[in-house]
XYZ file of C-alpha atoms in Angstrom:
582
model
C -21.440 -3.194 -23.030
C -21.891 -3.485 -19.381
C -20.861 -0.493 -17.382
C -18.729 -1.315 -14.075
C -16.189 -0.072 -12.113
C -12.781 0.210 -13.465
C -10.734 -1.312 -10.437
C -7.665 -1.851 -12.313
C -6.002 -0.233 -15.565
C -5.674 -1.977 -18.634
C -7.153 -3.798 -21.811
C -7.738 -7.803 -21.735
C -9.473 -9.797 -24.367
C -10.098 -13.534 -24.054
C -12.032 -16.426 -22.978
C -13.960 -16.520 -19.614
C -12.814 -19.229 -16.880
C -15.596 -18.719 -14.317
C -14.467 -19.317 -11.123
C -16.562 -21.725 -8.654
C -17.402 -20.132 -5.517
C -15.197 -20.788 -2.560
C -17.733 -21.690 0.003
C -17.984 -24.860 2.011
C -21.679 -26.921 2.267
C -21.543 -27.264 6.209
C -24.620 -29.349 7.610
C -25.660 -27.985 10.738
C -24.798 -30.239 13.322
C -25.990 -30.318 16.864
C -24.552 -32.876 18.874
C -26.368 -34.182 22.287
C -22.890 -35.424 23.741
C -20.441 -33.158 22.265
C -16.904 -33.441 23.278
C -16.386 -29.703 23.870
C -12.241 -30.351 24.548
C -12.207 -32.220 21.358
C -13.734 -29.638 19.269
C -11.971 -26.866 20.742
C -8.704 -28.750 19.671
C -9.971 -29.175 15.988
C -10.977 -25.560 16.208
C -7.486 -24.252 17.260
C -5.606 -26.798 15.138
C -7.505 -25.277 12.318
C -6.600 -21.659 13.200
C -2.901 -22.789 13.706
C -2.617 -24.491 10.382
C -4.724 -21.442 8.546
C -2.226 -18.897 10.024
C 0.806 -20.899 8.922
C -0.692 -21.118 5.219
C -1.436 -17.506 5.366
C 2.206 -16.870 6.419
C 3.496 -18.954 3.523
C 1.194 -17.125 0.943
C 2.278 -14.014 2.050
C 5.807 -14.544 1.489
C 5.281 -15.895 -1.918
C 3.060 -12.822 -3.151
C 5.893 -10.681 -1.642
C 8.192 -12.039 -4.342
C 5.607 -10.600 -6.956
C 4.201 -7.448 -5.605
C 6.333 -6.097 -2.711
C 5.706 -6.180 1.351
C 3.059 -3.287 1.116
C 0.578 -5.011 -0.763
C 1.214 -8.576 0.545
C 0.489 -6.861 4.131
C -3.125 -7.800 3.158
C -2.642 -11.084 4.624
C -1.673 -9.274 8.144
C -5.388 -8.557 8.049
C -6.430 -11.952 7.581
C -4.047 -13.235 10.395
C -5.509 -10.266 12.368
C -8.824 -11.972 11.815
C -7.865 -15.059 13.180
C -6.542 -13.202 16.307
C -9.393 -11.093 16.923
C -11.221 -11.995 20.228
C -14.390 -10.950 19.157
C -14.467 -13.323 15.959
C -13.124 -16.137 18.220
C -15.509 -15.250 21.167
C -18.169 -15.840 18.519
C -16.888 -19.215 17.528
C -16.322 -20.332 21.161
C -19.803 -19.294 22.389
C -21.412 -21.044 19.822
C -19.673 -24.366 20.301
C -20.227 -24.292 23.797
C -23.690 -22.704 24.411
C -25.312 -24.329 21.527
C -23.243 -27.825 21.206
C -22.338 -27.123 17.724
C -19.087 -28.745 15.880
C -16.390 -26.330 15.103
C -17.152 -26.143 11.388
C -20.520 -25.078 12.183
C -19.684 -22.785 14.607
C -17.297 -20.947 12.249
C -19.851 -20.761 9.418
C -22.354 -19.294 11.632
C -19.735 -16.615 12.944
C -18.871 -15.856 9.262
C -22.292 -15.273 8.378
C -23.210 -13.197 11.369
C -20.280 -10.890 10.691
C -20.626 -10.524 6.929
C -24.505 -10.011 7.121
C -23.621 -7.379 9.572
C -20.855 -5.489 7.853
C -22.962 -5.976 4.494
C -25.864 -3.699 6.366
C -23.484 -1.122 7.100
C -23.796 1.964 4.482
C -19.954 1.986 3.836
C -18.470 0.640 1.272
C -15.050 -0.087 2.542
C -16.522 -2.201 5.825
C -18.140 -4.190 2.976
C -15.373 -4.876 1.166
C -13.651 -5.876 4.710
C -16.390 -8.458 4.926
C -14.721 -10.386 2.057
C -11.709 -10.607 4.347
C -13.727 -12.312 6.909
C -15.103 -14.652 4.533
C -11.835 -15.484 2.925
C -10.279 -16.324 6.664
C -13.223 -18.350 7.611
C -13.366 -20.208 4.410
C -9.885 -21.122 4.757
C -10.537 -21.970 8.414
C -13.596 -24.245 7.297
C -11.437 -25.976 4.610
C -9.148 -27.293 6.816
C -12.235 -28.041 9.457
C -13.711 -30.226 6.466
C -10.679 -31.588 5.014
C -11.826 -29.872 1.599
C -9.568 -29.709 -1.135
C -8.703 -25.739 -2.909
C -10.980 -24.889 -5.581
C -8.799 -25.744 -8.751
C -7.628 -23.139 -11.578
C -7.372 -23.703 -15.110
C -4.158 -25.155 -16.379
C -1.174 -22.365 -16.933
C -1.192 -23.405 -20.778
C -4.158 -21.362 -21.729
C -4.793 -17.480 -20.927
C -8.136 -16.515 -19.554
C -10.057 -13.747 -18.265
C -11.011 -14.780 -14.692
C -14.567 -14.210 -14.172
C -16.127 -14.939 -10.217
C -18.754 -13.294 -7.809
C -16.022 -11.849 -6.013
C -12.200 -12.684 -5.521
C -10.480 -13.186 -2.092
C -6.534 -12.245 -1.945
C -6.008 -15.957 -1.104
C -7.489 -17.143 -4.498
C -5.419 -14.598 -6.448
C -2.199 -15.549 -4.696
C -2.499 -18.854 -6.551
C -2.823 -17.293 -9.891
C -0.263 -17.418 -12.524
C -0.157 -13.475 -13.521
C 1.317 -14.486 -17.064
C -1.942 -16.603 -18.011
C -4.307 -14.143 -16.191
C -5.245 -11.734 -19.255
C -7.861 -9.787 -16.962
C -10.236 -10.053 -14.293
C -13.986 -9.410 -13.465
C -15.872 -9.715 -10.487
C -19.508 -9.049 -9.651
C -18.647 -7.721 -6.083
C -15.942 -5.361 -4.955
C -14.798 -1.990 -6.045
C -11.404 0.059 -6.050
C -10.559 -0.356 -2.648
C -11.026 -4.057 -2.305
C -7.931 -6.104 -1.413
C -8.393 -7.995 -4.615
C -8.217 -4.694 -6.528
C -5.199 -3.637 -4.691
C -3.498 -6.774 -5.842
C -4.827 -6.965 -9.297
C -3.212 -3.256 -9.567
C 0.154 -4.325 -8.095
C 0.038 -7.327 -10.460
C -0.639 -5.466 -13.543
C -3.943 -7.299 -14.570
C -6.836 -5.279 -15.765
C -9.887 -5.504 -13.587
C -13.628 -4.838 -14.021
C -16.014 -5.117 -10.529
C -19.240 -4.130 -9.661
C -21.492 -6.096 -11.896
C -23.734 -7.592 -9.710
C -27.166 -7.429 -10.983
C -26.427 -5.720 -14.124
C -25.938 -9.044 -16.389
C -28.996 -10.449 -18.020
C -27.248 -13.618 -18.133
C -24.641 -15.395 -16.247
C -21.060 -15.497 -18.159
C -20.226 -19.024 -19.081
C -16.860 -20.445 -18.974
C -15.332 -20.096 -22.555
C -17.136 -16.772 -23.520
C -15.479 -14.140 -25.286
C -14.631 -11.334 -23.278
C -13.045 -7.833 -23.585
C -11.982 -6.038 -20.066
C -11.390 -2.179 -20.427
C -10.268 -1.753 -16.930
C -9.780 2.151 -17.692
C -13.530 2.737 -18.272
C -14.840 0.137 -16.288
C -16.586 -1.569 -19.301
C -17.073 -5.157 -20.109
C -18.266 -6.419 -23.368
C -19.851 -10.147 -23.793
C -19.639 -11.516 -27.126
C -17.662 -8.769 -28.796
C -18.016 -8.471 -32.802
C -15.058 -8.877 -34.943
C -14.786 -4.849 -35.055
C -14.865 -4.186 -31.419
C -12.058 -7.104 -31.101
C -9.943 -5.425 -33.699
C -10.278 -1.619 -31.919
C -9.553 -3.020 -28.661
C -6.706 -5.272 -29.773
C -5.154 -2.591 -31.561
C -5.526 -0.324 -27.823
C -4.147 -3.470 -26.190
C -0.968 -3.065 -28.332
C -0.699 0.536 -27.669
C -0.743 0.009 -24.063
C 1.984 -2.893 -24.236
C 3.932 -0.595 -26.700
C 3.768 2.480 -24.236
C 4.796 0.100 -21.361
C 7.899 -0.981 -23.117
C 8.558 2.547 -23.857
C 8.360 3.545 -20.322
C 10.787 0.579 -19.297
C 13.305 1.932 -21.779
C 13.388 5.515 -19.540
C 14.616 3.490 -16.567
C 18.009 4.332 -17.210
C 17.188 7.900 -18.418
C 17.679 10.963 -16.375
C 14.663 12.893 -15.281
C 15.329 16.245 -16.874
C 12.610 18.640 -18.393
C 12.726 19.479 -21.963
C 14.331 23.112 -20.986
C 17.095 21.404 -18.789
C 15.583 20.970 -14.992
C 16.710 17.839 -13.607
C 14.522 16.145 -10.841
C 15.647 13.232 -8.751
C 12.834 10.219 -8.305
C 13.467 7.654 -5.847
C 11.737 4.727 -4.627
C 9.290 4.114 -1.509
C 10.140 0.698 -0.383
C 9.385 -1.653 3.019
C 11.846 -4.589 1.851
C 15.165 -5.879 -0.212
C 12.747 -6.956 -2.881
C 10.934 -3.556 -2.892
C 14.637 -2.204 -3.251
C 15.045 -4.551 -6.044
C 11.937 -3.553 -7.958
C 12.507 0.189 -7.460
C 15.972 0.324 -9.122
C 14.946 -1.971 -12.117
C 12.266 0.837 -12.432
C 14.928 3.641 -12.245
C 14.933 4.950 -9.136
C 17.603 6.872 -7.774
C 18.060 5.138 -4.652
C 15.639 5.377 -2.040
C 13.621 8.289 -0.808
C 11.566 6.277 2.172
C 12.489 3.204 3.783
C 9.352 2.276 5.714
C 11.459 -0.045 8.535
C 8.296 -0.715 10.481
C 7.636 -3.859 7.926
C 10.916 -5.315 9.281
C 9.373 -5.435 12.941
C 6.155 -6.987 11.516
C 5.046 -10.876 11.557
C 7.741 -11.863 14.060
C 7.263 -12.318 17.860
C 10.106 -10.119 19.156
C 11.626 -6.730 18.002
C 14.263 -7.264 15.245
C 17.987 -7.210 16.900
C 20.637 -4.518 16.015
C 22.280 -7.123 13.973
C 19.275 -7.994 11.859
C 18.436 -4.583 11.256
C 21.927 -3.825 10.296
C 22.159 -6.529 7.820
C 18.922 -5.623 6.309
C 20.049 -1.854 5.634
C 23.190 -2.682 4.828
C 22.146 -4.710 1.736
C 19.619 -1.741 0.583
C 22.679 0.586 0.860
C 24.660 -1.619 -1.210
C 22.104 -2.631 -3.642
C 21.827 1.466 -3.930
C 25.287 2.137 -4.983
C 26.145 5.740 -5.048
C 22.512 6.864 -4.499
C 20.975 7.795 -1.124
C 18.568 5.641 1.301
C 16.491 7.486 3.465
C 15.712 5.180 6.206
C 12.420 6.372 8.462
C 12.816 5.299 11.509
C 10.062 2.926 13.254
C 6.914 4.285 12.780
C 4.172 2.154 14.356
C 0.846 3.090 16.044
C -2.410 4.410 14.500
C -3.274 1.483 12.080
C 0.021 -0.321 12.285
C 0.458 -2.603 15.131
C 2.811 -5.260 16.650
C 1.366 -7.975 18.395
C 4.322 -8.411 20.724
C 4.086 -4.708 21.670
C 1.255 -3.929 23.639
C -0.330 -0.097 22.735
C -3.329 0.708 25.242
C -6.651 1.110 23.298
C -6.920 4.726 21.930
C -10.311 6.594 21.300
C -8.269 8.433 18.518
C -5.174 6.235 17.396
C -4.351 8.557 14.393
C -3.982 11.495 16.774
C -2.189 9.212 19.533
C 0.950 7.055 20.549
C 2.780 6.798 17.508
C 5.727 7.557 15.308
C 8.611 9.377 17.007
C 6.446 9.631 20.280
C 6.905 5.877 20.833
C 10.722 6.047 19.755
C 11.453 8.665 22.639
C 9.290 7.048 24.903
C 11.071 3.423 24.271
C 14.528 5.117 24.138
C 16.611 1.945 24.196
C 14.343 0.549 21.420
C 14.935 3.740 19.400
C 18.789 3.596 20.055
C 19.276 -0.030 18.646
C 17.717 1.105 15.454
C 19.818 4.040 15.243
C 23.049 2.020 15.889
C 22.379 -0.404 13.257
C 21.404 2.436 10.712
C 24.751 3.894 11.948
C 26.933 0.662 11.205
C 25.258 0.488 7.626
C 25.979 4.168 6.951
C 29.696 2.493 6.477
C 28.405 0.940 3.429
C 26.576 3.626 1.403
C 25.135 7.224 1.798
C 22.423 6.569 4.439
C 19.942 9.453 6.096
C 17.947 9.094 9.056
C 14.214 10.318 8.471
C 12.179 11.063 11.774
C 8.481 10.393 11.518
C 5.324 12.564 13.055
C 7.694 15.345 14.330
C 5.573 18.213 15.567
C 8.212 20.239 18.036
C 11.536 21.376 18.064
C 11.816 19.455 21.667
C 11.230 16.293 19.592
C 14.031 16.808 17.265
C 16.265 17.915 20.052
C 15.507 14.652 21.888
C 16.166 12.444 19.250
C 19.271 13.920 18.185
C 20.639 13.457 21.611
C 19.759 9.722 21.579
C 21.522 9.562 17.994
C 24.770 10.980 19.683
C 24.734 8.331 22.371
C 24.464 5.453 19.708
C 27.272 7.622 18.383
C 29.352 7.675 21.247
C 28.708 3.816 21.698
C 30.101 2.806 18.333
C 33.233 5.031 18.789
C 34.204 3.273 22.116
C 33.760 0.046 20.368
C 35.765 1.063 17.389
C 33.015 0.632 14.833
C 33.043 2.713 11.662
C 29.908 4.696 10.645
C 29.391 8.086 9.014
C 29.702 10.925 11.570
C 28.143 13.377 9.035
C 24.614 11.321 8.702
C 22.063 13.661 7.621
C 19.070 13.680 10.020
C 15.812 15.100 8.378
C 11.765 15.289 9.352
C 8.912 14.067 7.932
C 6.525 17.274 7.528
C 3.149 15.201 8.145
C 1.735 17.392 10.755
C 0.261 20.784 10.516
C 2.272 21.772 13.362
C 5.710 20.839 11.856
C 4.548 22.904 8.670
C 3.764 25.701 10.409
C 7.115 25.935 12.543
C 8.926 24.656 9.475
C 11.171 27.540 9.749
C 12.427 26.593 13.289
C 12.379 23.058 12.481
C 14.869 23.783 9.565
C 17.394 25.126 12.021
C 18.034 21.427 13.684
C 17.927 19.203 10.688
C 19.783 18.536 7.321
C 16.477 17.774 5.307
C 12.558 17.968 5.018
C 10.346 14.897 3.461
C 7.013 15.716 3.090
C 4.472 12.915 3.705
C 1.434 14.197 1.823
C -0.984 11.354 2.857
C -1.110 11.976 6.563
C -0.748 15.873 6.037
C -3.757 16.025 3.637
C -5.516 13.739 6.220
C -4.748 16.096 9.046
C -4.928 19.326 7.542
C -8.525 18.556 6.316
C -9.463 16.655 9.173
C -10.571 13.766 6.833
C -9.958 9.832 6.998
C -9.833 8.628 3.678
C -10.847 5.196 4.582
C -14.216 6.631 6.064
C -16.533 6.267 3.070
C -18.831 8.726 3.993
C -16.261 11.977 4.086
C -13.517 9.904 1.520
C -14.735 12.452 -1.181
C -13.555 15.291 1.152
C -10.118 14.296 0.826
C -8.396 16.611 -1.642
C -4.541 16.721 -2.047
C -4.823 19.719 -4.263
C -6.905 21.730 -1.914
C -5.661 25.319 -1.622
C -4.643 24.592 1.860
C -2.420 21.441 1.188
C -0.910 23.890 -1.285
C -0.421 26.822 1.130
C 1.279 24.343 3.433
C 3.626 22.968 0.769
C 4.761 26.392 -0.193
C 5.471 27.003 3.372
C 7.297 24.018 3.955
C 9.487 24.595 0.916
C 10.154 28.321 1.786
C 11.418 27.681 5.208
C 13.641 24.856 3.602
C 14.891 26.808 0.806
C 15.581 30.109 3.480
C 17.712 27.358 5.750
C 19.534 26.012 2.753
C 18.511 22.341 3.370
C 16.699 20.218 0.816
C 13.169 19.089 0.808
C 11.428 16.113 -1.094
C 8.180 14.867 -1.277
C 7.392 10.943 -0.576
C 3.433 10.888 -0.161
C 1.250 9.727 -2.881
C 1.297 13.222 -4.570
C 4.751 12.652 -5.533
C 3.507 9.828 -7.953
C 0.825 11.550 -9.311
C 2.296 12.863 -12.626
C -0.483 15.717 -12.573
C 1.650 17.303 -9.413
C 4.715 17.776 -11.815
C 4.105 21.090 -12.574
C 3.529 21.998 -8.913
C 7.303 20.719 -8.035
C 8.709 23.127 -10.872
C 7.104 25.887 -9.467
C 7.775 25.406 -5.809
C 11.259 24.406 -6.754
C 11.159 20.597 -5.172
C 13.648 18.196 -7.241
C 13.341 15.175 -4.920
C 10.459 13.098 -5.201
C 9.926 9.448 -3.579
C 7.376 7.111 -4.919
C 5.899 3.662 -5.280
C 8.177 1.742 -7.854
C 5.065 1.574 -10.324
C 5.060 5.171 -10.471
C 8.309 6.159 -11.273
C 8.262 5.657 -15.157
C 5.076 7.491 -15.575
C 6.084 10.452 -13.576
C 9.548 10.283 -15.377
C 7.536 10.205 -18.513
C 5.592 13.472 -17.695
C 8.937 15.270 -16.586
C 11.025 14.495 -20.013
C 7.834 15.666 -21.856
C 7.343 19.046 -19.555
C 9.056 22.337 -19.504
C 10.012 23.889 -16.469
C 8.609 27.460 -17.660
C 5.574 26.111 -18.441
C 5.397 24.163 -15.228
C 6.125 27.159 -13.323
C 3.137 29.042 -15.004
C 0.859 26.321 -14.362
C 2.061 26.114 -10.782
C 1.535 30.052 -10.157
C -2.093 29.441 -11.880
C -2.983 26.886 -9.232
C -2.243 29.329 -6.486
C -4.538 31.830 -7.690
C -7.444 29.261 -7.594
C -9.784 29.168 -4.944
C -11.124 25.283 -5.074
C -9.851 21.808 -5.399
C -12.120 21.189 -8.445
C -10.482 24.364 -10.297
C -6.869 23.208 -9.357
C -7.437 19.655 -10.186
C -8.874 20.726 -13.395
C -6.036 22.948 -14.527
C -3.575 20.129 -13.648
C -5.593 17.579 -15.458
C -5.626 20.199 -18.619
C -1.950 20.191 -18.349
C -1.785 16.553 -18.637
C -4.110 16.356 -21.428
C -2.368 18.690 -23.352
C 0.997 16.786 -22.682
C -0.362 13.785 -23.692
C -1.697 14.763 -27.165
C 1.845 16.265 -27.829
C 3.698 13.190 -27.022
C 1.180 11.116 -29.098
C 1.614 13.240 -31.909
C 5.613 13.332 -31.678
C 5.556 9.649 -31.862
C 3.228 9.368 -34.973
């Protein structure tokens, strides 16, 4: 048994297929009489071909995992457009008289070495993206075929030094039992995609193996504990076969809950909706039992194109989501770009701290015609279903008032044209900035509902960038300060008679259920893949017990104590659930 990192949960038993390294042999060619124009033309053609190929891959994988996970490939396109990376390649060609493929290989090696020297796991894993993109570009410059994968007829456990998203996209997930990588961790893009595809993955085995794994070796992959078993005996195979069967049955049992209402044992009803970024995401969420859409991240409609989407283009998407959702509500968050989300055709000046900069509602109110176009599309779609408008990054009453003025202008223009829309469409705000939580009572007078975005709220309240590995351990959703912010927000909403929901990652964490029961939050919106787990937790909970656990959480002083209490509640519930099934 070798202990690695459990990067994607689940158990797999099968024969290994060892993937050859996706690295090309590039002779160091320096040419005395280099034709610079020809080499630059070859480079630019390779870039164009690579970008087109990545776009095709992204659209293919979106059908399997949804828009958010497939957005990994946006980062790959960004690398090909990065001026620093391109300048490095161009400089090597121009100054050292080297062929385009040699320049690309040297640039890859330079940046990968630089990232690997950083004491930052996140940056080390981003080095894999550079290698992935660079190798794709080299493939086109050298005219080399892709590394072939085993035939789909025989399921296997894929073993590689490291796996790039580009390699994963060519896999048939029905025939990949599990994956093992020597490098990488939980935040690597391959781990994100493995979790989205439901494939168990153990990573971080570099220098832990006494001998390399060979194609055909029998393996057991335990993605929950991060264990890899080589050449296991019959007893161990039987043990993990039973565990795999239990997990399979549990998955089937959870899927049966899709049509069941989320009601506690003592009759408290919660509504579980889905966070989506596209029509495909909406279909996945509804399949997993979502009661409508609690958060439509519309910025994904604006990405991967050269111009802003028109009113008609947006209307068509919103209408289809409304119709697919039937009688359930669809909460559409207006454009939330800035920070880590950029549009290549909309220039945002370089900022020292973009997370605190020009983003969300600040851009919308600064570009009111753009904002009004989106609001008009939403209003038109509201005639086809139960739509709600959600404003992001609100920090003041003034912003809400100004946004509602733009909404009234859009309504007036539709009335003049005789276009139908819901003139009572609810308007809500994201509570994700500490200022919004602090003045929740004032904001509640201006809106119809609150939606708490816990991801940004935790980041802002604790002043912790969770993508910074040096301080990521300080990112605690169950910090007493976060719990107090939640209580302040919910109290203000209830006092004003408006609804309040949670749409951040805490909503999809089943450990949080006692908190929502205690606070009186009955609307949750989460990733489609979290819906059934959270519903199972609710069905096996009692509101009275949740209230007791929630009350105890507010008496504790540290994140560790609160998390331990919530973990204990979950462990007790799982044990009882298992006993009842037996």
